PDB file of C-alpha atoms in Angstrom:
ATOM      1  CA  MET F   3       0.000   0.000   0.000  1.00  0.00           C
ATOM      2  CA  THR F   4       1.426   3.380  -1.009  1.00  0.00           C
ATOM      3  CA  ARG F   5       1.629   6.245   1.473  1.00  0.00           C
ATOM      4  CA  ARG F   6      -1.016   8.139  -0.507  1.00  0.00           C
ATOM      5  CA  THR F   7      -3.407   5.172  -0.428  1.00  0.00           C
ATOM      6  CA  PHE F   8      -2.775   4.698   3.287  1.00  0.00           C
ATOM      7  CA  LEU F   9      -3.581   8.367   4.051  1.00  0.00           C
ATOM      8  CA  VAL F  10      -6.789   8.264   1.974  1.00  0.00           C
ATOM      9  CA  SER F  11      -7.860   5.087   3.792  1.00  0.00           C
ATOM     10  CA  CYS F  12      -7.231   6.709   7.186  1.00  0.00           C
ATOM     11  CA  TRP F  13      -9.150   9.822   6.158  1.00  0.00           C
ATOM     12  CA  ILE F  14     -12.167   7.745   5.069  1.00  0.00           C
ATOM     13  CA  LYS F  15     -12.158   5.784   8.331  1.00  0.00           C
ATOM     14  CA  LEU F  16     -11.903   8.983  10.376  1.00  0.00           C
ATOM     15  CA  SER F  17     -14.756  10.634   8.435  1.00  0.00           C
ATOM     16  CA  CYS F  18     -17.028   7.637   8.870  1.00  0.00           C
ATOM     17  CA  SER F  19     -16.217   7.532  12.585  1.00  0.00           C
ATOM     18  CA  LEU F  20     -17.049  11.222  13.000  1.00  0.00           C
ATOM     19  CA  ILE F  21     -20.332  10.827  11.116  1.00  0.00           C
ATOM     20  CA  PHE F  22     -21.301   7.835  13.242  1.00  0.00           C
ATOM     21  CA  GLU F  23     -20.467   9.619  16.496  1.00  0.00           C
ATOM     22  CA  ASN F  24     -22.358  12.715  15.398  1.00  0.00           C
ATOM     23  CA  GLN F  25     -25.470  10.637  14.658  1.00  0.00           C
ATOM     24  CA  ARG F  26     -25.021   8.808  17.961  1.00  0.00           C
ATOM     25  CA  PHE F  27     -24.786  12.142  19.778  1.00  0.00           C
ATOM     26  CA  LEU F  28     -27.987  13.400  18.162  1.00  0.00           C
ATOM     27  CA  MET F  29     -29.824  10.212  19.127  1.00  0.00           C
ATOM     28  CA  THR F  30     -28.553   9.886  22.676  1.00  0.00           C
ATOM     29  CA  SER F  31     -28.520  13.535  23.748  1.00  0.00           C
ATOM     30  CA  VAL F  32     -32.171  13.696  24.697  1.00  0.00           C
ATOM     31  CA  SER F  33     -32.071  14.583  28.368  1.00  0.00           C
ATOM     32  CA  GLY F  34     -31.304  18.302  28.340  1.00  0.00           C
ATOM     33  CA  THR F  35     -32.884  21.331  26.699  1.00  0.00           C
ATOM     34  CA  LYS F  36     -29.526  22.405  25.315  1.00  0.00           C
ATOM     35  CA  LYS F  37     -29.006  19.113  23.504  1.00  0.00           C
ATOM     36  CA  CYS F  38     -32.302  18.668  21.689  1.00  0.00           C
ATOM     37  CA  ASN F  39     -35.695  20.247  21.139  1.00  0.00           C
ATOM     38  CA  GLU F  40     -38.419  19.556  23.661  1.00  0.00           C
ATOM     39  CA  LYS F  41     -42.170  19.597  23.229  1.00  0.00           C
ATOM     40  CA  MET F  42     -44.868  19.351  25.879  1.00  0.00           C
ATOM     41  CA  HIS F  43     -48.235  17.663  25.235  1.00  0.00           C
ATOM     42  CA  ASP F  44     -51.413  17.573  27.306  1.00  0.00           C
ATOM     43  CA  MET F  45     -54.150  15.846  25.296  1.00  0.00           C
ATOM     44  CA  CYS F  46     -56.754  16.246  28.028  1.00  0.00           C
ATOM     45  CA  GLU F  47     -56.274  19.964  28.459  1.00  0.00           C
ATOM     46  CA  PHE F  48     -58.810  20.323  25.617  1.00  0.00           C
ATOM     47  CA  GLY F  49     -57.390  23.693  24.585  1.00  0.00           C
ATOM     48  CA  ALA F  50     -56.869  23.212  20.839  1.00  0.00           C
ATOM     49  CA  GLU F  51     -57.389  26.360  18.770  1.00  0.00           C
ATOM     50  CA  ALA F  52     -59.315  24.531  16.050  1.00  0.00           C
ATOM     51  CA  LEU F  53     -61.887  21.738  16.222  1.00  0.00           C
ATOM     52  CA  ILE F  54     -62.717  19.494  13.263  1.00  0.00           C
ATOM     53  CA  ILE F  55     -65.795  17.272  13.564  1.00  0.00           C
ATOM     54  CA  LEU F  56     -65.868  14.182  11.355  1.00  0.00           C
ATOM     55  CA  ASN F  57     -68.851  12.073  10.336  1.00  0.00           C
ATOM     56  CA  SER F  58     -68.630   9.389  13.001  1.00  0.00           C
ATOM     57  CA  ASP F  59     -70.649   7.796  15.785  1.00  0.00           C
ATOM     58  CA  SER F  60     -67.537   7.340  17.942  1.00  0.00           C
ATOM     59  CA  PHE F  61     -68.111  10.333  20.235  1.00  0.00           C
ATOM     60  CA  GLY F  62     -70.797  11.857  22.389  1.00  0.00           C
ATOM     61  CA  VAL F  63     -71.812  15.291  23.595  1.00  0.00           C
ATOM     62  CA  ASN F  64     -69.548  15.405  26.682  1.00  0.00           C
ATOM     63  CA  LEU F  65     -66.314  15.122  24.696  1.00  0.00           C
ATOM     64  CA  LEU F  66     -67.708  17.369  21.975  1.00  0.00           C
ATOM     65  CA  SER F  67     -68.521  20.171  24.427  1.00  0.00           C
ATOM     66  CA  ALA F  68     -65.128  19.879  26.174  1.00  0.00           C
ATOM     67  CA  LEU F  69     -63.307  20.392  22.868  1.00  0.00           C
ATOM     68  CA  TRP F  70     -65.785  22.997  21.602  1.00  0.00           C
ATOM     69  CA  SER F  71     -65.358  25.346  24.540  1.00  0.00           C
ATOM     70  CA  GLY F  72     -61.646  25.982  23.962  1.00  0.00           C
ATOM     71  CA  ALA F  73     -61.658  26.312  20.158  1.00  0.00           C
ATOM     72  CA  LYS F  74     -61.407  29.559  18.194  1.00  0.00           C
ATOM     73  CA  ILE F  75     -62.677  27.970  14.983  1.00  0.00           C
ATOM     74  CA  ARG F  76     -64.992  24.973  14.547  1.00  0.00           C
ATOM     75  CA  VAL F  77     -65.262  23.091  11.262  1.00  0.00           C
ATOM     76  CA  CYS F  78     -67.601  20.236  10.342  1.00  0.00           C
ATOM     77  CA  ALA F  79     -66.290  17.905   7.651  1.00  0.00           C
ATOM     78  CA  ASP F  80     -69.375  17.217   5.517  1.00  0.00           C
ATOM     79  CA  GLY F  81     -71.539  14.689   7.431  1.00  0.00           C
ATOM     80  CA  GLY F  82     -69.971  15.853  10.685  1.00  0.00           C
ATOM     81  CA  ALA F  83     -72.606  18.596  10.507  1.00  0.00           C
ATOM     82  CA  ASN F  84     -75.334  15.968  10.918  1.00  0.00           C
ATOM     83  CA  LYS F  85     -73.593  14.579  13.987  1.00  0.00           C
ATOM     84  CA  LEU F  86     -73.207  18.027  15.555  1.00  0.00           C
ATOM     85  CA  TYR F  87     -76.841  18.920  14.920  1.00  0.00           C
ATOM     86  CA  ASP F  88     -78.189  15.608  16.204  1.00  0.00           C
ATOM     87  CA  LEU F  89     -76.095  15.716  19.386  1.00  0.00           C
ATOM     88  CA  THR F  90     -76.914  19.313  20.314  1.00  0.00           C
ATOM     89  CA  ASP F  91     -80.321  19.928  18.719  1.00  0.00           C
ATOM     90  CA  GLY F  92     -78.651  22.669  16.707  1.00  0.00           C
ATOM     91  CA  LEU F  93     -77.547  24.664  19.754  1.00  0.00           C
ATOM     92  CA  LEU F  94     -73.867  24.652  18.774  1.00  0.00           C
ATOM     93  CA  VAL F  95     -73.225  26.424  15.466  1.00  0.00           C
ATOM     94  CA  PRO F  96     -69.976  25.729  13.554  1.00  0.00           C
ATOM     95  CA  ASP F  97     -68.002  28.367  11.688  1.00  0.00           C
ATOM     96  CA  PHE F  98     -67.618  26.212   8.566  1.00  0.00           C
ATOM     97  CA  ILE F  99     -69.024  23.114   6.908  1.00  0.00           C
ATOM     98  CA  VAL F 100     -66.702  21.865   4.149  1.00  0.00           C
ATOM     99  CA  GLY F 101     -66.507  18.836   1.851  1.00  0.00           C
ATOM    100  CA  ASP F 102     -68.184  17.492  -1.238  1.00  0.00           C
ATOM    101  CA  LEU F 103     -71.413  17.666   0.824  1.00  0.00           C
ATOM    102  CA  ASP F 104     -72.702  14.273  -0.262  1.00  0.00           C
ATOM    103  CA  SER F 105     -73.409  13.272   3.353  1.00  0.00           C
ATOM    104  CA  ALA F 106     -74.672  16.396   5.111  1.00  0.00           C
ATOM    105  CA  ARG F 107     -78.478  16.589   5.131  1.00  0.00           C
ATOM    106  CA  ILE F 108     -79.947  19.480   3.165  1.00  0.00           C
ATOM    107  CA  GLN F 109     -82.084  20.567   6.122  1.00  0.00           C
ATOM    108  CA  VAL F 110     -78.996  20.692   8.362  1.00  0.00           C
ATOM    109  CA  LEU F 111     -77.045  22.739   5.823  1.00  0.00           C
ATOM    110  CA  ASP F 112     -79.926  25.178   5.415  1.00  0.00           C
ATOM    111  CA  PHE F 113     -80.334  25.527   9.173  1.00  0.00           C
ATOM    112  CA  TYR F 114     -76.676  26.312   9.797  1.00  0.00           C
ATOM    113  CA  LYS F 115     -76.522  28.692   6.811  1.00  0.00           C
ATOM    114  CA  GLN F 116     -79.362  30.682   8.371  1.00  0.00           C
ATOM    115  CA  HIS F 117     -77.365  31.019  11.567  1.00  0.00           C
ATOM    116  CA  GLY F 118     -74.071  32.232  10.171  1.00  0.00           C
ATOM    117  CA  THR F 119     -72.179  29.089   9.143  1.00  0.00           C
ATOM    118  CA  LYS F 120     -70.117  29.312   5.948  1.00  0.00           C
ATOM    119  CA  VAL F 121     -70.818  26.256   3.793  1.00  0.00           C
ATOM    120  CA  GLU F 122     -68.070  25.425   1.284  1.00  0.00           C
ATOM    121  CA  ARG F 123     -68.515  22.707  -1.346  1.00  0.00           C
ATOM    122  CA  VAL F 124     -65.142  21.298  -2.471  1.00  0.00           C
ATOM    123  CA  GLU F 125     -65.484  18.724  -5.236  1.00  0.00           C
ATOM    124  CA  ASP F 126     -61.840  17.548  -5.387  1.00  0.00           C
ATOM    125  CA  GLN F 127     -62.062  13.745  -5.152  1.00  0.00           C
ATOM    126  CA  ASP F 128     -58.310  13.412  -4.558  1.00  0.00           C
ATOM    127  CA  LEU F 129     -58.873  14.868  -1.090  1.00  0.00           C
ATOM    128  CA  ASN F 130     -61.088  13.467   1.637  1.00  0.00           C
ATOM    129  CA  ASP F 131     -63.279  15.668   3.825  1.00  0.00           C
ATOM    130  CA  PHE F 132     -60.726  15.700   6.661  1.00  0.00           C
ATOM    131  CA  ASP F 133     -58.179  17.073   4.154  1.00  0.00           C
ATOM    132  CA  LYS F 134     -60.590  19.791   3.100  1.00  0.00           C
ATOM    133  CA  ALA F 135     -61.322  20.733   6.698  1.00  0.00           C
ATOM    134  CA  MET F 136     -57.585  20.980   7.441  1.00  0.00           C
ATOM    135  CA  ASN F 137     -57.189  23.306   4.475  1.00  0.00           C
ATOM    136  CA  THR F 138     -59.917  25.582   5.879  1.00  0.00           C
ATOM    137  CA  VAL F 139     -58.322  25.598   9.338  1.00  0.00           C
ATOM    138  CA  THR F 140     -54.794  26.383   8.130  1.00  0.00           C
ATOM    139  CA  GLN F 141     -56.074  29.216   5.951  1.00  0.00           C
ATOM    140  CA  ALA F 142     -57.758  30.775   8.991  1.00  0.00           C
ATOM    141  CA  LEU F 143     -55.003  30.145  11.570  1.00  0.00           C
ATOM    142  CA  THR F 144     -51.205  29.995  11.391  1.00  0.00           C
ATOM    143  CA  GLU F 145     -49.700  26.732  12.666  1.00  0.00           C
ATOM    144  CA  PRO F 146     -52.670  26.005  14.949  1.00  0.00           C
ATOM    145  CA  THR F 147     -53.245  23.223  17.433  1.00  0.00           C
ATOM    146  CA  VAL F 148     -56.051  21.107  15.981  1.00  0.00           C
ATOM    147  CA  ALA F 149     -58.409  18.651  17.710  1.00  0.00           C
ATOM    148  CA  VAL F 150     -60.103  16.150  15.400  1.00  0.00           C
ATOM    149  CA  LEU F 151     -63.209  14.438  16.721  1.00  0.00           C
ATOM    150  CA  GLY F 152     -64.422  11.130  15.317  1.00  0.00           C
ATOM    151  CA  VAL F 153     -61.224   9.624  13.885  1.00  0.00           C
ATOM    152  CA  PHE F 154     -61.629   6.189  15.479  1.00  0.00           C
ATOM    153  CA  GLY F 155     -64.385   3.663  14.913  1.00  0.00           C
ATOM    154  CA  GLY F 156     -66.195   2.709  11.726  1.00  0.00           C
ATOM    155  CA  ARG F 157     -64.366   1.683   8.555  1.00  0.00           C
ATOM    156  CA  LEU F 158     -60.694   0.788   8.915  1.00  0.00           C
ATOM    157  CA  ASP F 159     -59.729   2.358   5.571  1.00  0.00           C
ATOM    158  CA  GLN F 160     -61.160   5.698   6.702  1.00  0.00           C
ATOM    159  CA  GLN F 161     -59.224   5.516   9.966  1.00  0.00           C
ATOM    160  CA  MET F 162     -55.994   4.838   8.075  1.00  0.00           C
ATOM    161  CA  ALA F 163     -56.781   7.716   5.715  1.00  0.00           C
ATOM    162  CA  ALA F 164     -57.207   9.984   8.746  1.00  0.00           C
ATOM    163  CA  PHE F 165     -53.750   9.009  10.030  1.00  0.00           C
ATOM    164  CA  ASP F 166     -52.379   9.809   6.577  1.00  0.00           C
ATOM    165  CA  VAL F 167     -54.006  13.264   6.656  1.00  0.00           C
ATOM    166  CA  ALA F 168     -52.546  13.971  10.105  1.00  0.00           C
ATOM    167  CA  LEU F 169     -49.094  12.962   8.871  1.00  0.00           C
ATOM    168  CA  ARG F 170     -49.279  15.114   5.738  1.00  0.00           C
ATOM    169  CA  TRP F 171     -50.574  18.229   7.542  1.00  0.00           C
ATOM    170  CA  GLN F 172     -48.326  18.030  10.611  1.00  0.00           C
ATOM    171  CA  SER F 173     -45.786  20.472   9.123  1.00  0.00           C
ATOM    172  CA  GLN F 174     -48.465  23.194   8.909  1.00  0.00           C
ATOM    173  CA  THR F 175     -49.732  22.769  12.461  1.00  0.00           C
ATOM    174  CA  GLU F 176     -48.357  23.004  15.974  1.00  0.00           C
ATOM    175  CA  GLN F 177     -50.061  19.744  16.949  1.00  0.00           C
ATOM    176  CA  ILE F 178     -52.923  17.529  15.777  1.00  0.00           C
ATOM    177  CA  PHE F 179     -54.933  15.686  18.451  1.00  0.00           C
ATOM    178  CA  LEU F 180     -57.137  12.755  17.399  1.00  0.00           C
ATOM    179  CA  PHE F 181     -60.137  11.831  19.553  1.00  0.00           C
ATOM    180  CA  SER F 182     -63.054   9.493  20.063  1.00  0.00           C
ATOM    181  CA  ASP F 183     -64.889   8.678  23.286  1.00  0.00           C
ATOM    182  CA  GLU F 184     -62.539   5.758  23.945  1.00  0.00           C
ATOM    183  CA  ASN F 185     -59.275   6.802  22.260  1.00  0.00           C
ATOM    184  CA  ALA F 186     -56.907   9.738  22.063  1.00  0.00           C
ATOM    185  CA  ALA F 187     -53.788  10.008  19.911  1.00  0.00           C
ATOM    186  CA  ILE F 188     -51.129  12.471  18.828  1.00  0.00           C
ATOM    187  CA  LEU F 189     -48.451  12.375  16.174  1.00  0.00           C
ATOM    188  CA  LEU F 190     -44.953  12.633  17.651  1.00  0.00           C
ATOM    189  CA  SER F 191     -42.403  14.271  15.341  1.00  0.00           C
ATOM    190  CA  PRO F 192     -38.879  12.860  15.056  1.00  0.00           C
ATOM    191  CA  ASN F 193     -35.746  14.019  16.883  1.00  0.00           C
ATOM    192  CA  VAL F 194     -37.716  15.818  19.582  1.00  0.00           C
ATOM    193  CA  GLN F 195     -37.910  15.013  23.282  1.00  0.00           C
ATOM    194  CA  HIS F 196     -41.668  14.696  23.774  1.00  0.00           C
ATOM    195  CA  LYS F 197     -42.976  15.208  27.307  1.00  0.00           C
ATOM    196  CA  ILE F 198     -46.523  13.903  27.613  1.00  0.00           C
ATOM    197  CA  ILE F 199     -48.693  14.847  30.577  1.00  0.00           C
ATOM    198  CA  PHE F 200     -50.842  11.825  31.387  1.00  0.00           C
ATOM    199  CA  ARG F 201     -54.035  12.532  33.370  1.00  0.00           C
ATOM    200  CA  THR F 202     -54.822   9.326  35.157  1.00  0.00           C
ATOM    201  CA  HIS F 203     -58.493  10.080  35.867  1.00  0.00           C
ATOM    202  CA  LEU F 204     -59.191  10.533  32.154  1.00  0.00           C
ATOM    203  CA  GLN F 205     -56.598   8.381  30.373  1.00  0.00           C
ATOM    204  CA  GLY F 206     -55.183   4.898  30.293  1.00  0.00           C
ATOM    205  CA  PRO F 207     -53.510   3.074  31.726  1.00  0.00           C
ATOM    206  CA  SER F 208     -53.109   1.327  28.342  1.00  0.00           C
ATOM    207  CA  CYS F 209     -51.117   3.101  25.647  1.00  0.00           C
ATOM    208  CA  GLY F 210     -49.181   2.419  22.466  1.00  0.00           C
ATOM    209  CA  LEU F 211     -46.451   3.714  20.160  1.00  0.00           C
ATOM    210  CA  ILE F 212     -47.155   2.970  16.493  1.00  0.00           C
ATOM    211  CA  PRO F 213     -44.503   3.475  13.753  1.00  0.00           C
ATOM    212  CA  ILE F 214     -47.063   5.080  11.477  1.00  0.00           C
ATOM    213  CA  ALA F 215     -44.515   6.466   8.962  1.00  0.00           C
ATOM    214  CA  GLY F 216     -42.294   3.410   8.648  1.00  0.00           C
ATOM    215  CA  LYS F 217     -39.389   2.100  10.666  1.00  0.00           C
ATOM    216  CA  SER F 218     -38.090   4.166  13.566  1.00  0.00           C
ATOM    217  CA  ASP F 219     -34.500   3.096  14.136  1.00  0.00           C
ATOM    218  CA  TYR F 220     -34.184   4.618  17.582  1.00  0.00           C
ATOM    219  CA  VAL F 221     -36.861   4.949  20.276  1.00  0.00           C
ATOM    220  CA  THR F 222     -36.319   5.714  23.959  1.00  0.00           C
ATOM    221  CA  THR F 223     -39.090   6.214  26.535  1.00  0.00           C
ATOM    222  CA  THR F 224     -39.596   6.801  30.244  1.00  0.00           C
ATOM    223  CA  GLY F 225     -42.705   6.438  32.380  1.00  0.00           C
ATOM    224  CA  LEU F 226     -43.964   3.201  30.815  1.00  0.00           C
ATOM    225  CA  GLN F 227     -44.210  -0.283  32.273  1.00  0.00           C
ATOM    226  CA  TRP F 228     -42.221  -1.604  29.305  1.00  0.00           C
ATOM    227  CA  ASN F 229     -39.871   1.221  28.369  1.00  0.00           C
ATOM    228  CA  LEU F 230     -37.961   1.226  25.116  1.00  0.00           C
ATOM    229  CA  MET F 231     -34.209   1.826  25.395  1.00  0.00           C
ATOM    230  CA  GLU F 232     -32.594   2.751  22.086  1.00  0.00           C
ATOM    231  CA  GLN F 233     -34.787   0.173  20.335  1.00  0.00           C
ATOM    232  CA  SER F 234     -36.345   0.184  16.866  1.00  0.00           C
ATOM    233  CA  LEU F 235     -40.050   0.002  16.060  1.00  0.00           C
ATOM    234  CA  GLU F 236     -41.291  -1.386  12.743  1.00  0.00           C
ATOM    235  CA  PHE F 237     -44.364  -3.195  11.439  1.00  0.00           C
ATOM    236  CA  GLY F 238     -43.517  -6.852  11.014  1.00  0.00           C
ATOM    237  CA  LYS F 239     -40.966  -6.728  13.831  1.00  0.00           C
ATOM    238  CA  LEU F 240     -41.849  -4.722  16.955  1.00  0.00           C
ATOM    239  CA  VAL F 241     -44.786  -2.412  17.698  1.00  0.00           C
ATOM    240  CA  SER F 242     -45.277  -1.132  21.241  1.00  0.00           C
ATOM    241  CA  SER F 243     -48.967  -1.922  21.658  1.00  0.00           C
ATOM    242  CA  SER F 244     -50.766  -2.696  24.939  1.00  0.00           C
ATOM    243  CA  ASN F 245     -48.094  -0.883  26.919  1.00  0.00           C
ATOM    244  CA  ARG F 246     -49.055   0.816  30.193  1.00  0.00           C
ATOM    245  CA  VAL F 247     -48.306   4.127  31.868  1.00  0.00           C
ATOM    246  CA  VAL F 248     -46.781   3.784  35.334  1.00  0.00           C
ATOM    247  CA  SER F 249     -48.495   6.214  37.696  1.00  0.00           C
ATOM    248  CA  ASN F 250     -48.821   6.959  41.372  1.00  0.00           C
ATOM    249  CA  SER F 251     -52.380   6.223  42.453  1.00  0.00           C
ATOM    250  CA  ASP F 252     -52.312   9.342  44.657  1.00  0.00           C
ATOM    251  CA  ASP F 253     -51.289  11.648  41.815  1.00  0.00           C
ATOM    252  CA  ASP F 254     -53.683  12.787  39.075  1.00  0.00           C
ATOM    253  CA  GLN F 255     -50.842  13.414  36.627  1.00  0.00           C
ATOM    254  CA  THR F 256     -47.751  11.552  35.528  1.00  0.00           C
ATOM    255  CA  LEU F 257     -45.118  12.282  32.895  1.00  0.00           C
ATOM    256  CA  VAL F 258     -44.149  10.114  29.939  1.00  0.00           C
ATOM    257  CA  THR F 259     -41.221  10.979  27.672  1.00  0.00           C
ATOM    258  CA  VAL F 260     -40.654   9.715  24.128  1.00  0.00           C
ATOM    259  CA  PHE F 261     -37.770  10.293  21.740  1.00  0.00           C
ATOM    260  CA  SER F 262     -37.812   8.761  18.266  1.00  0.00           C
ATOM    261  CA  SER F 263     -35.859   9.015  15.032  1.00  0.00           C
ATOM    262  CA  ASN F 264     -39.088   8.856  12.976  1.00  0.00           C
ATOM    263  CA  PHE F 265     -42.751   9.798  13.383  1.00  0.00           C
ATOM    264  CA  LEU F 266     -44.729   7.775  15.934  1.00  0.00           C
ATOM    265  CA  LEU F 267     -48.428   7.718  16.757  1.00  0.00           C
ATOM    266  CA  TRP F 268     -48.915   7.870  20.534  1.00  0.00           C
ATOM    267  CA  THR F 269     -52.261   6.386  21.555  1.00  0.00           C
ATOM    268  CA  THR F 270     -54.014   6.089  24.904  1.00  0.00           C
ATOM    269  CA  GLU F 271     -57.344   4.996  26.243  1.00  0.00           C
ATOM    270  CA  LEU F 272     -59.713   7.901  26.921  1.00  0.00           C
ATOM    271  CA  ARG F 273     -62.453   7.753  29.537  1.00  0.00           C
ATOM    272  CA  SER F 274     -64.836  10.409  28.302  1.00  0.00           C
ATOM    273  CA  ASP F 275     -67.451   9.182  30.756  1.00  0.00           C
ATOM    274  CA  ALA F 276     -65.289  10.808  33.454  1.00  0.00           C
ATOM    275  CA  LEU F 277     -65.772  14.231  31.856  1.00  0.00           C
ATOM    276  CA  PRO F 278     -68.302  16.604  33.449  1.00  0.00           C
ATOM    277  CA  ALA F 279     -71.756  15.915  32.033  1.00  0.00           C
ATOM    278  CA  TYR F 280     -73.047  18.314  29.418  1.00  0.00           C
ATOM    279  CA  ILE F 281     -76.795  18.870  29.891  1.00  0.00           C
ATOM    280  CA  LEU F 282     -78.748  20.171  26.907  1.00  0.00           C
ATOM    281  CA  PRO F 283     -81.622  22.603  27.510  1.00  0.00           C
ATOM    282  CA  THR F 284     -85.144  21.215  27.568  1.00  0.00           C
ATOM    283  CA  THR F 285     -87.291  21.027  24.456  1.00  0.00           C
ATOM    284  CA  LYS F 286     -89.231  24.048  25.652  1.00  0.00           C
ATOM    285  CA  MET F 287     -86.056  26.084  25.970  1.00  0.00           C
ATOM    286  CA  ASN F 288     -85.012  24.921  22.527  1.00  0.00           C
ATOM    287  CA  GLN F 289     -88.299  26.129  21.116  1.00  0.00           C
ATOM    288  CA  THR F 290     -87.773  29.508  22.778  1.00  0.00           C
ATOM    289  CA  LEU F 291     -84.407  29.789  21.065  1.00  0.00           C
ATOM    290  CA  PHE F 292     -85.944  28.789  17.734  1.00  0.00           C
ATOM    291  CA  ASN F 293     -88.481  31.586  18.041  1.00  0.00           C
ATOM    292  CA  SER F 294     -85.970  34.190  19.216  1.00  0.00           C
ATOM    293  CA  THR F 295     -85.034  36.971  16.835  1.00  0.00           C
ATOM    294  CA  THR F 296     -81.471  36.762  18.159  1.00  0.00           C
ATOM    295  CA  ASP F 297     -79.099  34.885  15.880  1.00  0.00           C
ATOM    296  CA  ARG F 298     -78.415  31.461  17.427  1.00  0.00           C
ATOM    297  CA  ALA F 299     -74.782  31.771  16.472  1.00  0.00           C
ATOM    298  CA  THR F 300     -74.423  34.592  19.001  1.00  0.00           C
ATOM    299  CA  GLN F 301     -76.257  32.828  21.815  1.00  0.00           C
ATOM    300  CA  LYS F 302     -74.179  32.646  24.967  1.00  0.00           C
ATOM    301  CA  LEU F 303     -73.780  28.941  25.681  1.00  0.00           C
ATOM    302  CA  GLU F 304     -72.616  27.413  28.924  1.00  0.00           C
ATOM    303  CA  VAL F 305     -69.189  25.804  28.539  1.00  0.00           C
ATOM    304  CA  LEU F 306     -67.291  23.344  30.655  1.00  0.00           C
ATOM    305  CA  PRO F 307     -64.745  24.583  33.176  1.00  0.00           C
ATOM    306  CA  SER F 308     -61.093  23.937  32.392  1.00  0.00           C
ATOM    307  CA  LEU F 309     -59.974  20.489  33.475  1.00  0.00           C
TER     308      LEU F 309
END
């Protein structure tokens, strides 16, 4: 081996070593704010700026009202308008109804139009109604937090499509929360130390980490019964399902941390029956509101206290 060849070989080895150590540093330096980005999540704070209501029977009025009260903008995705109207007798009026409008009942659309809702028909068949609702939200708000109600339950292909929408729109939002009465989920972005506040009276203890965007080479967690320590998650090999959050029975909150080299879907059980009950007015009171000359969209509605 010539001296020149020897020096080139040493340089290549040194470069590869430096690259490996740099990647190792990025993956393992997850404990301090100076070493990596951190992001805090509290799914049960119910303070998302935008609420999207999908056409689903997987949620009831208690969860709906909890998410409604904190939102600045409320959007029904097509048939989600039917669900909102049926649950609340028309007492909660959305800002927008968007979609191809093949599911929303004509009477419901007419009712909400009369009370200030903007109805937008979008015919694009390459986008589903969740997509169209996300477009409306991101045009109205810059990088908002978004709660999506009705993702789980029903057809599996529609649930998978909803996960795809959340993944594609994550770069234009601060956070997307996915809800049903029995499930809550968030998309965890890569190379961030995620700190998840877990409210034990409303969530779990079961939870899961799903490699929704393909293999995650490096995952480390704390706060779980079966923590991951620099392990990989991948369909066909390992998926962290049916895991459990470790919590003190005397404490209403516990902290879970997750660091991953690729996107993960964090899922937990949700006990919406533990939410404060939302009581609709009587039929007589509804009739009074129907006959009032005051626009229903401006009616002052009772909202839930912050949890």
